[in-house]
Structures are given as C-alpha cells and as structure tokens.
Short mmCIF file of C-alpha atoms in Angstrom, two decimals:
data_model
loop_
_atom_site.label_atom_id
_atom_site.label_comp_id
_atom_site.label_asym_id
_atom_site.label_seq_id
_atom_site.Cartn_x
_atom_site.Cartn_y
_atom_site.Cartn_z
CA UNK A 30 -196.24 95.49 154.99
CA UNK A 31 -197.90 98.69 154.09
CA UNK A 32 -194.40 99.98 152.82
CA UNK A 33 -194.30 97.19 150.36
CA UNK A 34 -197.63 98.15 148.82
CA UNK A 35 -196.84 101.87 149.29
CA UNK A 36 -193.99 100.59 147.11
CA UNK A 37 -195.78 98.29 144.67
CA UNK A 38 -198.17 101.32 143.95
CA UNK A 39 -195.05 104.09 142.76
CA UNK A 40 -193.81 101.32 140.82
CA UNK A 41 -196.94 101.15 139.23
CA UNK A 42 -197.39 104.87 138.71
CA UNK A 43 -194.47 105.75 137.73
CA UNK A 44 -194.71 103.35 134.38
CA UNK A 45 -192.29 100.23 135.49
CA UNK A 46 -193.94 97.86 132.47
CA UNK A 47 -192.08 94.68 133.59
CA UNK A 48 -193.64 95.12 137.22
CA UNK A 49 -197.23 95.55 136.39
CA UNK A 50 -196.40 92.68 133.13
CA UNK A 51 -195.52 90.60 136.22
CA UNK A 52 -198.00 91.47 138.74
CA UNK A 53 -200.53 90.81 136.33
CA UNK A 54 -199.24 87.31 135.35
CA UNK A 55 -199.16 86.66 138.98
CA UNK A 56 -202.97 86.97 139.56
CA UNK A 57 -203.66 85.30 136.41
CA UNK A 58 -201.77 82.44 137.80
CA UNK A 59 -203.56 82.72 140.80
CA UNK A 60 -206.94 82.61 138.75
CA UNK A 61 -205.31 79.74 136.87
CA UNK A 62 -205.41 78.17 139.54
CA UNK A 63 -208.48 78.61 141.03
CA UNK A 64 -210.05 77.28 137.83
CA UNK A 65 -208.58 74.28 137.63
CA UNK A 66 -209.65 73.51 141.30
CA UNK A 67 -212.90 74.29 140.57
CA UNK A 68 -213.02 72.39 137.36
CA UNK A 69 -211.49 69.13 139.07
CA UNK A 70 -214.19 69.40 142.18
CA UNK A 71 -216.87 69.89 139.04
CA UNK A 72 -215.51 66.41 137.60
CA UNK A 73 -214.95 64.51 141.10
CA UNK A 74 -219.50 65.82 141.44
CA UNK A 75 -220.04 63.90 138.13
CA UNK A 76 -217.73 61.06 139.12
CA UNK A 77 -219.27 60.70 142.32
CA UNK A 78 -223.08 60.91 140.89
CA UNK A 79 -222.27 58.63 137.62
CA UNK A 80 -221.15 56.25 140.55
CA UNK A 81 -224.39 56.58 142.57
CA UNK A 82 -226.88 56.44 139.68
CA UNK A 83 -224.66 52.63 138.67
CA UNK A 84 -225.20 51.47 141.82
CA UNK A 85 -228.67 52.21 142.17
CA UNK A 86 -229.61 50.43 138.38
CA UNK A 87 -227.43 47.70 140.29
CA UNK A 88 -229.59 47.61 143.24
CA UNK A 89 -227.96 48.61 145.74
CA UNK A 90 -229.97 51.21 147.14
CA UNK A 91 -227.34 52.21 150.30
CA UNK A 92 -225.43 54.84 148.63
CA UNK A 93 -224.63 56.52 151.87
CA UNK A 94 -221.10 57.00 152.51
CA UNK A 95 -221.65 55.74 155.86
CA UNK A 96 -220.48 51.55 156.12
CA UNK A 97 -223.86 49.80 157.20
CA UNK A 98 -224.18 48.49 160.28
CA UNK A 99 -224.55 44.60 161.04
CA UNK A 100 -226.13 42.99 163.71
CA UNK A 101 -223.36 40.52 165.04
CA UNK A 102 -225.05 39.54 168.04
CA UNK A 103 -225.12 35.70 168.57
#
C-alpha cells in the first residue's frame, strides 16, 4: 500500500496533469457525495418534524416512535 502512494506522490511531482486532474475529481466526487447525504438527512429532519408538529395540531399528542401499549387483559 505504501508503494502505491509512494507512487501516487512522483506522479504528482513530476507534473502528470491528467493524474492530479483525476485525483482531484475523485475527491470532489467523494465530497459530492457527502453533500448530498447530508442534504437528504437535512430534508428527512424537516419531514420528520413537519410530521410531528401535524399531528400534534391533530391531537395526537403520542409522537413517540414507540407503538403504544394496550391493556388487553379481559
């Protein structure tokens, strides 16, 4: 493993454009990426607390996620 980034780092030394270009594009995918989870766990909160807030002006004032629990003795 070390090789490889004993490699990646002549590459990069020695001028080789198209690897940096692509190295680069790489971790802005990965960044990308990382957004976009971010931004749809950001939307899901809202979702989830627009939800909450409707059921509340409903009434229904058990927003836990846990089911309630019956009594079905007889």
């Amino acid at each position: 493993m070390q090789n490889r980034f004993d490699d990646d780092e002549k590459r990069v030394r020695n001028g080789d454009h198209l690897f940096t270009k692509a190295k680069r594009s790489n971790r802005d995918m990965l960044d990308q990426n990382e957004l976009q989870t971010y931004a749809s766990l950001e939307k899901m909160l809202h979702k989830s607390i627009f939800a909450i807030q409707k059921l509340k002006k409903k009434g229904n004032t058990n927003t836990s996620s846990a089911p309630k629990q019956h009594d079905l003795k007889r």
